[in-house]
Each structure stands twice: as structure tokens, then as C-alpha cells.
Short mmCIF file of C-alpha atoms in Angstrom, two decimals:
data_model
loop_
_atom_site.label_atom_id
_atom_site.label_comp_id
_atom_site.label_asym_id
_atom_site.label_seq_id
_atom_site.Cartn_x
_atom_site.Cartn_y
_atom_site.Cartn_z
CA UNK T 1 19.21 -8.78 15.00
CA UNK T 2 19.12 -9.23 11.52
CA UNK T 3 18.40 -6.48 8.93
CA UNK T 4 17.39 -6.29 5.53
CA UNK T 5 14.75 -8.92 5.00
CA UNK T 6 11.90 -8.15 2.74
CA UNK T 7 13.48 -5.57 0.91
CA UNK T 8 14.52 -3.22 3.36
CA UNK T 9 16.26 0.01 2.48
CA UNK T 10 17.47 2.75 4.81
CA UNK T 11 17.72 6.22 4.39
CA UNK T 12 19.80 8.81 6.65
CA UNK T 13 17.17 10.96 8.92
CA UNK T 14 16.34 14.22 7.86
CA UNK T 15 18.29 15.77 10.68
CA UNK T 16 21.47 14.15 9.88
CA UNK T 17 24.27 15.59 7.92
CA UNK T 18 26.78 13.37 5.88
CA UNK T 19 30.42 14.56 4.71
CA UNK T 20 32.82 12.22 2.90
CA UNK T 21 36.33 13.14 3.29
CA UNK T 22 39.04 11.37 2.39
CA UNK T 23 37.19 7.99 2.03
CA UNK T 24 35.92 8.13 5.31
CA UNK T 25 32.07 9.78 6.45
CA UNK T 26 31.33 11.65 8.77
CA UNK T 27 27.81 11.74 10.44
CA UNK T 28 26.70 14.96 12.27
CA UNK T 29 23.24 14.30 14.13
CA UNK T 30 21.65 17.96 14.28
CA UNK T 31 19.19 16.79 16.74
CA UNK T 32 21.71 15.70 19.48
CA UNK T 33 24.71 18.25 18.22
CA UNK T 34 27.09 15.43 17.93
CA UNK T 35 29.61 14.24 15.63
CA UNK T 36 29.95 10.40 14.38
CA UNK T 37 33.00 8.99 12.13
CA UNK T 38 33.52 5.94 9.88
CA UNK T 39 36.26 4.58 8.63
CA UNK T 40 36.70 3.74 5.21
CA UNK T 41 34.48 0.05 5.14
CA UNK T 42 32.12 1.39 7.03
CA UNK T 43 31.78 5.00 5.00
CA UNK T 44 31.40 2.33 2.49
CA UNK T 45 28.46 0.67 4.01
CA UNK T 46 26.60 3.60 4.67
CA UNK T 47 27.00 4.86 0.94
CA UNK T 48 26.17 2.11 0.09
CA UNK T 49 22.96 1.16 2.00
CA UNK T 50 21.27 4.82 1.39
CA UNK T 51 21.89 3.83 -2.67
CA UNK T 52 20.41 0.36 -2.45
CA UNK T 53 18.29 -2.55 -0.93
CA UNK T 54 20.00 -3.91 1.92
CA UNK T 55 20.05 -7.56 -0.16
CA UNK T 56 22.20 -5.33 -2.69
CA UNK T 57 24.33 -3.81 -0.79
CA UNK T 58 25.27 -7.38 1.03
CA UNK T 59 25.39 -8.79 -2.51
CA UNK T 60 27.88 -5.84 -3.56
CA UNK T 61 30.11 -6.02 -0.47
CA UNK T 62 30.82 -9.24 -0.89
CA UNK T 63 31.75 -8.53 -4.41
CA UNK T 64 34.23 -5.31 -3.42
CA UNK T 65 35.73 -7.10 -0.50
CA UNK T 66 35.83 -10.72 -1.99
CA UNK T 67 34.82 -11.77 1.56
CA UNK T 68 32.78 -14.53 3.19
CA UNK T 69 29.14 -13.58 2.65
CA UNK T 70 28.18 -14.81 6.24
CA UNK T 71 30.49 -12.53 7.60
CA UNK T 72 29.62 -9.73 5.74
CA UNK T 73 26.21 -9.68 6.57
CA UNK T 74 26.77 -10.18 10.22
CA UNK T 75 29.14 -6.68 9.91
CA UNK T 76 26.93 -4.92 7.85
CA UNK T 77 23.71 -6.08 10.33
CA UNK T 78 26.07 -4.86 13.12
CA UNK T 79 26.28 -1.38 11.44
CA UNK T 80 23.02 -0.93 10.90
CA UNK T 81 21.68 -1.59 14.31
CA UNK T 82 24.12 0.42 16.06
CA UNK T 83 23.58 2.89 13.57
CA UNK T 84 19.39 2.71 13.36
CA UNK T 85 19.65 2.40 17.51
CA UNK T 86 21.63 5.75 17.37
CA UNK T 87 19.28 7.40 15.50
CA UNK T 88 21.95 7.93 12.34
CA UNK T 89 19.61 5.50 9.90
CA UNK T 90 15.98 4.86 8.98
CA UNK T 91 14.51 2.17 7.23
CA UNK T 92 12.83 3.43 4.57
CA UNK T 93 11.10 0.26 2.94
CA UNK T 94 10.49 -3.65 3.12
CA UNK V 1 29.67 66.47 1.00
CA UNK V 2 29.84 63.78 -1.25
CA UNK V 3 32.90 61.49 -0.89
CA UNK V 4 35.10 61.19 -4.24
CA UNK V 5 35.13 57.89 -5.49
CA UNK V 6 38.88 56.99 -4.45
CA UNK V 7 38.93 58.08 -0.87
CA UNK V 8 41.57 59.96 0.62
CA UNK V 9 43.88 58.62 3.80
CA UNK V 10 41.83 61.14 5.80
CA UNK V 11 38.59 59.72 4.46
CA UNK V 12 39.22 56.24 5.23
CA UNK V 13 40.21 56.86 9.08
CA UNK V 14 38.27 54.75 11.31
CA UNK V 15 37.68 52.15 8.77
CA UNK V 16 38.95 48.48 8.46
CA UNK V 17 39.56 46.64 5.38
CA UNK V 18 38.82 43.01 6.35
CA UNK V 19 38.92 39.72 4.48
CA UNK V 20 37.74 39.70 1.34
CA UNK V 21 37.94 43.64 0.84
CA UNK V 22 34.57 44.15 2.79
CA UNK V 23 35.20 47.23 4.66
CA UNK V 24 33.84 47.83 8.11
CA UNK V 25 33.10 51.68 9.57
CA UNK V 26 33.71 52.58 13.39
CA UNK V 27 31.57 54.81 15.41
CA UNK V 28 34.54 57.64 15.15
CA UNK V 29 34.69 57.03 10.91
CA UNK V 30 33.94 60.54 8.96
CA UNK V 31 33.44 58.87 5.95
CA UNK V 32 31.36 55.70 7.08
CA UNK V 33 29.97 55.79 3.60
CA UNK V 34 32.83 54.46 2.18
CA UNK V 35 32.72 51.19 3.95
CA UNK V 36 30.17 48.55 3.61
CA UNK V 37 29.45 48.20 7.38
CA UNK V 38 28.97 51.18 9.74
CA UNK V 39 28.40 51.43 12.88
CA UNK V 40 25.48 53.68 13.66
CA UNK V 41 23.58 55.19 16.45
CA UNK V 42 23.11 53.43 19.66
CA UNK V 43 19.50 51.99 19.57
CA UNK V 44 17.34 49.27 20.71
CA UNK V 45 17.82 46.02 19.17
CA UNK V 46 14.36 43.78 19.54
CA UNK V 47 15.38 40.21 20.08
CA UNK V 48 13.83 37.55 17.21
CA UNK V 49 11.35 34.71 19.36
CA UNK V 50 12.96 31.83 16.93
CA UNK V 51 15.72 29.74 18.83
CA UNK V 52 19.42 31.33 18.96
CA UNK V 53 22.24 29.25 18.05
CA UNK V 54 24.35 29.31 21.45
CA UNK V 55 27.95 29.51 21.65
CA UNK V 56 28.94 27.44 25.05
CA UNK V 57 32.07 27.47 27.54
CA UNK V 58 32.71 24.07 28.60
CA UNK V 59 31.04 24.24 31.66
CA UNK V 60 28.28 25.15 29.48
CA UNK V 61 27.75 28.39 30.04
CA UNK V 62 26.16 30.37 27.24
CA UNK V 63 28.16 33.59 26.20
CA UNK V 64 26.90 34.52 22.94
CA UNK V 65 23.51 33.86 21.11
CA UNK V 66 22.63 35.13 17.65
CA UNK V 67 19.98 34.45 15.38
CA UNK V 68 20.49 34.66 11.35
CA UNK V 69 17.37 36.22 10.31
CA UNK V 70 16.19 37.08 6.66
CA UNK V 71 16.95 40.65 6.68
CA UNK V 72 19.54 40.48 10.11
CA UNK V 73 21.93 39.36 12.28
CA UNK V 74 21.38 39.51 15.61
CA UNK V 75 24.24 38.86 18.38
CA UNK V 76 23.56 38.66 22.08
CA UNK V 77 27.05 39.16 23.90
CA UNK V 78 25.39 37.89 26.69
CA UNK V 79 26.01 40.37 29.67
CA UNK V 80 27.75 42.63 27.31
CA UNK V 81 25.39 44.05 24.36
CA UNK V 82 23.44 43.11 21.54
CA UNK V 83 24.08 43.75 18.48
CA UNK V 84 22.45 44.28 15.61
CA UNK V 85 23.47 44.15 11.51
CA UNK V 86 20.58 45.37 9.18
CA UNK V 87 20.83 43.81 5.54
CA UNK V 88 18.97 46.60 4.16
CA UNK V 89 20.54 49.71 5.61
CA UNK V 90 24.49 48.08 6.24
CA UNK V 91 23.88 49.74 9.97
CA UNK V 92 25.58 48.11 12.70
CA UNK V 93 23.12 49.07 15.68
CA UNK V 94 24.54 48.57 19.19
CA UNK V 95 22.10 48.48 22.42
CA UNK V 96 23.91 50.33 24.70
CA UNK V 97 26.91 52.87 24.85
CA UNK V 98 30.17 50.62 25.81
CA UNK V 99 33.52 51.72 26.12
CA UNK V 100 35.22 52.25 22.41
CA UNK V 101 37.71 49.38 23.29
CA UNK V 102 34.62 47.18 24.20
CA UNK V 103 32.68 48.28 21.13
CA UNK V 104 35.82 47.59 18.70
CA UNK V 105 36.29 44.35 20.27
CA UNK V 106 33.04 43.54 20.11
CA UNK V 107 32.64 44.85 16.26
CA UNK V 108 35.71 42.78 14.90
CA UNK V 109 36.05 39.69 17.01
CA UNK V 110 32.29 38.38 17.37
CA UNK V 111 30.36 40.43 14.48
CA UNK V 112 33.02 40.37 12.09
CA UNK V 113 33.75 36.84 11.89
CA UNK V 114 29.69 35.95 12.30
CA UNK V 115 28.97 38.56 9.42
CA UNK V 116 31.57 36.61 6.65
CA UNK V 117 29.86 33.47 8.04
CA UNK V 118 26.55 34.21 7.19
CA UNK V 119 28.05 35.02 3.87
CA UNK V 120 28.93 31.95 2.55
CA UNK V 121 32.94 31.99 3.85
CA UNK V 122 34.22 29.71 6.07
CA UNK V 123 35.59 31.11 9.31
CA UNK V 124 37.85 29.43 11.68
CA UNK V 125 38.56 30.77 14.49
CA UNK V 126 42.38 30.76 14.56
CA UNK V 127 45.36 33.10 13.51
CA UNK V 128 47.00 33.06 10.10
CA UNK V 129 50.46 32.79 10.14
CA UNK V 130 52.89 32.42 6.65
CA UNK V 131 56.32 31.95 5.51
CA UNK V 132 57.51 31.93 2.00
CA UNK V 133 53.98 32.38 0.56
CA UNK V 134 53.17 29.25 2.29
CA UNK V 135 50.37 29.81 4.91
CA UNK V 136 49.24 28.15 8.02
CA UNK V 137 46.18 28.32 10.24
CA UNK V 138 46.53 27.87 14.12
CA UNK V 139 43.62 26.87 15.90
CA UNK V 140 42.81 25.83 19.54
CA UNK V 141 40.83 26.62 22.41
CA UNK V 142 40.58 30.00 24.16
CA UNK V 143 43.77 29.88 26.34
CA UNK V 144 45.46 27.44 24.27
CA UNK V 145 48.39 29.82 23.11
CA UNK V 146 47.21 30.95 19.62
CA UNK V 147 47.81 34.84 19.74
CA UNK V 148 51.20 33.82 21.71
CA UNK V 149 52.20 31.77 19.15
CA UNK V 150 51.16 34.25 16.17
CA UNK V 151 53.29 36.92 17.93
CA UNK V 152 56.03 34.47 18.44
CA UNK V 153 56.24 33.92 14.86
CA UNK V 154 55.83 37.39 13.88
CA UNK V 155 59.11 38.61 15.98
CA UNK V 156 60.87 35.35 13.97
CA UNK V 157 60.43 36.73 10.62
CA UNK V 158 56.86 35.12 9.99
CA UNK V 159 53.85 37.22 8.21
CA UNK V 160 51.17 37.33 10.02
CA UNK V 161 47.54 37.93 9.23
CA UNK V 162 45.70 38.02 12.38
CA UNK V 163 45.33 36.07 15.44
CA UNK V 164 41.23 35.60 15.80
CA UNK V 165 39.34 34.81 12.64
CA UNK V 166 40.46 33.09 9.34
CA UNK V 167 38.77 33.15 6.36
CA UNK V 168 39.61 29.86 4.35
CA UNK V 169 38.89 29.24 0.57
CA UNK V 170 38.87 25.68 -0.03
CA UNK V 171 39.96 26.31 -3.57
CA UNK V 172 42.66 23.95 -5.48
CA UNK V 173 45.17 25.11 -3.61
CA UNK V 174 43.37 26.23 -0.64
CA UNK V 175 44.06 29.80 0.59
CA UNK V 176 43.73 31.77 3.67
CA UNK V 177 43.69 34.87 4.94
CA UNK V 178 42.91 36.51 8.22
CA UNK V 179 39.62 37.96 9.22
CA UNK V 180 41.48 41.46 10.02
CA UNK V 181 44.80 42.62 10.87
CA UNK V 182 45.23 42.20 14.47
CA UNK V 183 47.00 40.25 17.07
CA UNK V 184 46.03 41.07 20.98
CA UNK V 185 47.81 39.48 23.50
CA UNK V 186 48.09 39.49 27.47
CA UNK V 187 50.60 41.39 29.41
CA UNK V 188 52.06 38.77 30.38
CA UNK V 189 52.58 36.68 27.08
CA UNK V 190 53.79 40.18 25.47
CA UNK V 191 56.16 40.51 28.44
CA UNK V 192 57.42 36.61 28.25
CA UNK V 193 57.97 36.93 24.32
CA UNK V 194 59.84 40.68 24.50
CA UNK V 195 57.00 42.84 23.34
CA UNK V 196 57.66 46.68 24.07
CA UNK V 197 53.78 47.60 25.72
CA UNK V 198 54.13 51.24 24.52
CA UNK V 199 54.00 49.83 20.60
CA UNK V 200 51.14 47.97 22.10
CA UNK V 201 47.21 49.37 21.85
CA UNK V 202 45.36 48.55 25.18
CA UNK V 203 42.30 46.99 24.39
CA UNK V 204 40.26 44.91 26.62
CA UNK V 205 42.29 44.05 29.42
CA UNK V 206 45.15 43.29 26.68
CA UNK V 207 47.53 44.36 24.00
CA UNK V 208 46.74 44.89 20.59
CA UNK V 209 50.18 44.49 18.61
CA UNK V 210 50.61 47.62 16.26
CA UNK V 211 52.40 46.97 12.79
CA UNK V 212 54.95 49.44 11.65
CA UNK V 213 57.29 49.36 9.23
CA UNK V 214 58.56 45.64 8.00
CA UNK V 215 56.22 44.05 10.22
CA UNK V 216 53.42 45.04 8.94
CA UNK V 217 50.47 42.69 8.73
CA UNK V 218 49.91 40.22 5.75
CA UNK V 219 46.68 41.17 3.91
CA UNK V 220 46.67 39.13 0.71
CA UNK V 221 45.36 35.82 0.97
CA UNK V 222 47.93 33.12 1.18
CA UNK V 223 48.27 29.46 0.02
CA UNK V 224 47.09 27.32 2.77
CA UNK V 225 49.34 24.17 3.85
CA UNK V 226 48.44 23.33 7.30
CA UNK V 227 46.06 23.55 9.92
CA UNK V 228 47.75 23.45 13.52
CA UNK V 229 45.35 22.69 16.41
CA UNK V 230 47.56 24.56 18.99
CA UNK V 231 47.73 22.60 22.20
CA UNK V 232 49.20 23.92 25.65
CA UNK V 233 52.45 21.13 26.60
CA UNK V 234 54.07 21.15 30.25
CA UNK V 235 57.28 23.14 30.12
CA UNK V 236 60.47 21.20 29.12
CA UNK V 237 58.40 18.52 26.89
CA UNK V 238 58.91 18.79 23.14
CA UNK V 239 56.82 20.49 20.68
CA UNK V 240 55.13 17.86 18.51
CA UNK V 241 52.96 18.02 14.89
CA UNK V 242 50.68 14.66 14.86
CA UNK V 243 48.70 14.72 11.63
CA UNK V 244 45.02 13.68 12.65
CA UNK V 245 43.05 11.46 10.47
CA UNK V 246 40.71 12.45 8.08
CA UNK V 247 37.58 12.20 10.26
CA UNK V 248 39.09 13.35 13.76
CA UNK V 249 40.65 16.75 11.79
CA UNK V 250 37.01 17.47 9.73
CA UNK V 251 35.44 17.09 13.63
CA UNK V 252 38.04 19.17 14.81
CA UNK V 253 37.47 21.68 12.59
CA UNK V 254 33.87 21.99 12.57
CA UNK V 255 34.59 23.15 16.56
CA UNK V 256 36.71 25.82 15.54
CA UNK V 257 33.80 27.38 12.70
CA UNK V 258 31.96 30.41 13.23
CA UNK V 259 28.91 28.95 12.38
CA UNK V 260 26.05 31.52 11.19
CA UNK V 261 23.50 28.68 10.83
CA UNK V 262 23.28 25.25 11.96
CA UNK V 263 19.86 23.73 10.12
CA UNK V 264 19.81 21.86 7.68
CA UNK V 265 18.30 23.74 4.75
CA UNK V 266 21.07 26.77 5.17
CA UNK V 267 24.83 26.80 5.05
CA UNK V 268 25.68 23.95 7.10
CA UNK V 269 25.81 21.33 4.48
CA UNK V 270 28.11 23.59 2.61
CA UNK V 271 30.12 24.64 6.32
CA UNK V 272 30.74 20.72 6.12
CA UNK V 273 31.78 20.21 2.49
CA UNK V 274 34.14 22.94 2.22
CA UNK V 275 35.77 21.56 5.53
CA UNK V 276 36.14 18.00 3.87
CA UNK V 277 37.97 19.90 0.73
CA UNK V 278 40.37 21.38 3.40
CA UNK V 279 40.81 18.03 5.20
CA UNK V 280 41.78 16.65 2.14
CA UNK V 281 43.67 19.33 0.75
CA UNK V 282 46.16 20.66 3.53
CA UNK V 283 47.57 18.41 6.51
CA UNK V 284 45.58 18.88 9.74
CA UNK V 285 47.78 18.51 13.39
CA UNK V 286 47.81 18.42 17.00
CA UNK V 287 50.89 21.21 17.27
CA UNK V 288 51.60 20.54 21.27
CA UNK V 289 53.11 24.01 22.34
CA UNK V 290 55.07 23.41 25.16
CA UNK V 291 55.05 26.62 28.29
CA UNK V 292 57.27 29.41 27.57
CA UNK V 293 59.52 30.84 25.55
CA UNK V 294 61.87 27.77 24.78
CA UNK V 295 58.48 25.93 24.18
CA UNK V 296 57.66 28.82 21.62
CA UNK V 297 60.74 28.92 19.94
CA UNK V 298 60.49 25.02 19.71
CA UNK V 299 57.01 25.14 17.98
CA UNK V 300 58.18 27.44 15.95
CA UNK V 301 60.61 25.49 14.19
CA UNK V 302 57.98 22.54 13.97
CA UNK V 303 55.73 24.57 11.83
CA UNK V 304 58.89 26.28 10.04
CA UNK V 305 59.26 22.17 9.45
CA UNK V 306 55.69 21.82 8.25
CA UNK V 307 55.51 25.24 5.88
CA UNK V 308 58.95 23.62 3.75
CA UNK V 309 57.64 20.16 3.43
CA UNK V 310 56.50 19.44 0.19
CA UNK V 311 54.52 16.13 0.97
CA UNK V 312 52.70 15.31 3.63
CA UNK V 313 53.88 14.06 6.50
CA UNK V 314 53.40 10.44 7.88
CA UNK V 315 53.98 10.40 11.35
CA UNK V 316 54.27 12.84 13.85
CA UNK V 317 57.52 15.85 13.72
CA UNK V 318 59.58 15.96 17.13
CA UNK V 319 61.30 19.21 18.26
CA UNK V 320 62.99 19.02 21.49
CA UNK V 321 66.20 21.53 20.13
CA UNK V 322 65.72 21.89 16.30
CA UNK V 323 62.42 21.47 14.72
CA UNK V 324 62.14 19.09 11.17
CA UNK V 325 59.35 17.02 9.82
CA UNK V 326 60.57 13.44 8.34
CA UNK V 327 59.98 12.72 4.96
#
């Protein structure tokens, strides 16, 4: 599934808690008591996505990581749907 | 009477200084007004109708509720007593008579740690061991060999703060100390590790460790170094330090907090904060603790290793004979 088109931003739900520590994120879900980790890209992502339009945040990536923009979409479309399906992210807008 | 302002030794009997100076009364105090927690009158406790927060076994039994109200905290030892702590009069009301043992047990392990909590500390449930000024938590399961460990380290020169609660500051250096002086271990661990059971208090179907003389307790906070998740190991296999990663030692932690609230709008986001400082300021560990005393005095070196290091270290410490962390 692809994300992001029309403007879409997402937002972390209101019962989820966010930590950074030590580059990484960690996610705690209040609603289902449980505990979710990212590593350092993906802590990335996530700070990244709840800052700016999902167009912008590919856009950025791209930049930081001097990566292939096909494939950095495709990751970051991954993240988001297994984090929206989890319940960890909302879209917000678009 | 009135009490004089600097209490005798008389007129602080019966009371415990705890972390952070706060002074807790017991029922058999004569002075409870010079603490700032007494306990009062047996009464009846009325149970809030918001949700508790639960504390489960792993077979998911609930043992303990409490609720964090505006003006109290209320603790529900489930089968045991509830327990009340009023904001307004510094009362600590219990529901029911219980044996003195039960009641100080009750007071120091679950109310105690629950009452710094709700203040704003952070409260792992662990003992505080330190060497050389250099401190060390030890966390782990119930059962997992904390205490035994503790009074391990304790009969090997170590200080020791306490074996149940620890009261971290996530300052720059971090700092520790324990919740109160105590260390309370089975018969059998105090029998396996040398302990004399007449220095020993009885309380709750185990031994409460006195201090006298050069082993007394450690009271001052302490610079805190490392966090040990203390892990039971087979006899004969070696004790072992594996730093975690940043994310699996933050979740680890966060299941060793007393946790006075978990909503969002209260402490919580703080609880989690403070823990990341920690992560990121001390090294967090699997410490596998291998069965007996050659186990003990195996782990003991390993986080005699850990306390010397300077940097942190990179891969995990072996200590089959003598302990030693690689730089």
C-alpha cells in the first residue's frame, strides 16, 4: 500500500508514548500495555513523519541517507503501514 | 509534650529515614511527629470506583492494586490489607490489625516505594550495591537472586544500600540510592552464603540482615554506573555481563518501575524520559548469576569488573574463575 499521497501527515495516537534514547525510539501503546522499539533509521522515520508531510519526509530521507528514492519510499511506506496497522500512527491530513 | 526540634535517639525510635531524607513513623514510634509519614490507627479504607493500576504475576494473577488519587494513595495488597496514605493528614491508615512483621513489610516494601513514586522519583525495584563510590543497581525478577546477591557483596567488602527499592536520579552523573536500609533474605540463601540467623531479624517468613558496626548500610546517594538485570544461570556455567541495547535496556527498565501512574497526562511521560537519561548515561546488562556460592562469588567479580571500568564496555564480560570486563 502506498502512503502519503495528497498530503498526508501522521501523528502518534493520543494513547501512545514516545522516548528517544540513544538514537533509537521507543513506542509504548497505553491502550494495549505494550512496548515497541526502533532502531536508529526507523526512530528516524517516525521523527520525522510526526514533523512533516509524508512527501517531505521521503524528500528528506533521501537527502540524509543519499539513497535511491524508490527504495526509500517503499521502506518508509512499509513503516507506516505496519506502524498505522498496529495502531502506533494516525494520519492526520491529506 | 512538644518534641524539641533536634530529636533525641529515644525520640526517633520506631522511625525510618528513607531515600531522600523523608522519614517514615511505625505504629510502635513515640514521637511519630517527627517523621513525615505515620502510621496511625487501624481504620477503614473506602476503595476509589476509578480503575486501579494492577501489578500482575506472570500467570497473571493480580497481587496489588492501587489507585493515585488527588488527595491519596490507595494500595490493595490483595488478600493482605489495604492501605491507605492521606495527603492532607501524612496518616498511613491500615484496614485491619496484621502482625507487626506483616505491617512493616507491608509499610516499606509496597507503600514506601509507591509513595516516592507518586512523588516524582524514579523507583526501581532492585538493590543498590557500591564499591569505591561507584554504585550499581541490581534488578530482576522476584526469585531471580537480587537480595542473595546484595548480601553476597556485602560479606565481600561491598556497601550496600538496600535490596528492594532504588531511588535513581538521572542527573549528570546519575546517582542512586536505596529506598531504605534493608536486605531480607531466605533461610536458605543466608545459610548457603554464611549468614549467622541470630544477627538476622525474622520478618516474613525470612531474614532481615541487621547492620552493625563496619557493615553498616550505605545511606548517601551514590554515583550510578550500571544497571545489572540479575538473571538465575545453571550451576557450573559462568557469570556473564551482556550490555543490552539502548531500546531492549529502556524496556527492561520500565518492568522493573514502581509506577504510581500510568496515563498519559501524569508522570509517565516523565517515568519514560528519566529512564532514557539512565539508558544513556550508565551501561545496562544481563548479569547471568550462576546457582550457588561459586556462582556468587563469580558474579561478584563481574560487577567488581564493571564498577572499575572507566568506559563502557563493548561486548559481553566472562567470569568462569576471575571476573574482568575487556576494554
Amino acid at each position: 500500500m502506498e502512503h502519503g499521497t495528497d498530503g498526508a501527515s501522521y501523528a502518534l495516537p493520543s494513547q501512545v508514548l514516545r522516548s528517544d534514547v540513544d538514537g533509537q525510539m521507543v513506542l509504548l501503546d497505553l491502550a494495549s500495555e505494550t512496548y515497541f522499539g526502533l532502531d536508529e533509521v526507523g526512530a528516524r522515520m517516525v521523527a520525522r513523519l510526526t514533523e512533516l508531510p509524508f512527501d517531505e519526509v521521503v524528500a528528506s530521507l533521501i537527502e540524509t541517507f543519499d539513497a535511491d528514492p524508490a527504495v526509500v519510499r517503499r521502506d518508509l511506506d512499509d513503516l507506516v503501514e505496519r506502524l498505522v496497522s498496529s495502531g502506533l500512527l494516525v494520519r492526520v491530513g491529506g | 509534650m512538644r518534641a524539641p526540634v533536634s530529636p533525641t535517639a529515644s525520640e526517633r525510635a520506631g522511625i525510618m529515614r528513607c531515600a531522600g531524607g523523608l522519614r517514615i513513623a511505625e505504629r510502635t514510634a513515640p514521637y511519630p511527629q517527627n517523621a513525615d509519614l505515620a502510621v496511625g490507627p487501624v481504620g477503614d479504607v473506602d476503595l476509589p470506583s476509578a480503575p486501579p493500576m494492577e501489578s500482575q504475576r506472570s500467570d497473571g494473577f493480580v497481587w496489588r492494586r492501587h489507585w493515585d488519587r488527588t488527595k491519596r494513595l490507595v494500595i490493595d495488597i490483595v488478600g493482605i490489607a489495604v492501605v491507605e496514605v492521606d495527603d492532607a493528614t501524612s496518616i498511613v491508615t491500615f484496614d485491619r490489625s496484621l502482625d507487626p512483621e506483616m505491617e512493616q513489610h507491608l509499610l516499606f516494601d509496597h507503600v514506601l516505594p509507591l509513595v516516592l513514586a507518586r512523588d516524582g522519583q524514579l523507583v526501581l525495584h532492585g538493590g543498590v550495591v557500591a564499591s569505591g563510590g561507584h554504585g550499581m543497581v541490581l534488578v530482576g525478577r522476584t526469585g531471580a537472586g537480587k537480595s542473595t546477591l546484595t548480601a553476597f557483596a556485602w560479606q565481600q567488602g561491598w556497601t550496600i544500600g538496600g535490596d528492594d527499592g532504588a531511588v535513581v536520579d538521572p542527573t549528570d552523573p546519575p546517582t542512586v540510592e536505596a529506598t531504605y536500609p534493608t536486605v531480607r533474605l531466605t533461610p536458605a540463601a543466608a545459610e548457603m552464603i554464611g549468614i549467622d540467623p541470630e544477627g538476622c531479624s525474622p520478618i516474613v517468613g525470612k531474614l532481615r540482615l541487621e547492620a552493625q558496626g563496619s557493615k553498616a548500610f550505605g545511606t548517601a546517594p551514590v554515583q550510578l554506573r550500571s544497571i545489572a538485570i540479575v538473571e538465575p544461570a545453571p550451576a557450573g556455567e559462568p557469570a556473564r555481563f551482556e550490555s543490552l541495547g539502548a531500546v531492549d535496556a529502556h524496556a527492561r527498565l520500565f518492568s522493573a518501575t514502581f509506577h504510581a501512574d500510568y496515563s498519559r497526562t501524569a508522570r509517565l511521560p516523565g517515568v519514560m524520559s528519566n529512564l532514557a537519561t539512565i539508558v544513556e548515561r550508565t551501561v545496562v546488562g544481563r548479569l547471568s548469576v550462576p546457582r550457588g556460592l561459586e556462582g556468587l562469588r563469580a558474579a561478584e567479580q563481574v560487577l567488581q569488573g564493571l564498577v572499575e571500568q572507566t568506559d563502557a564496555p563493548t561486548r559481553a564480560a566472562d567470569a568462569g574463575g576471575r571476573g574482568g570486563v575487556p576494554r
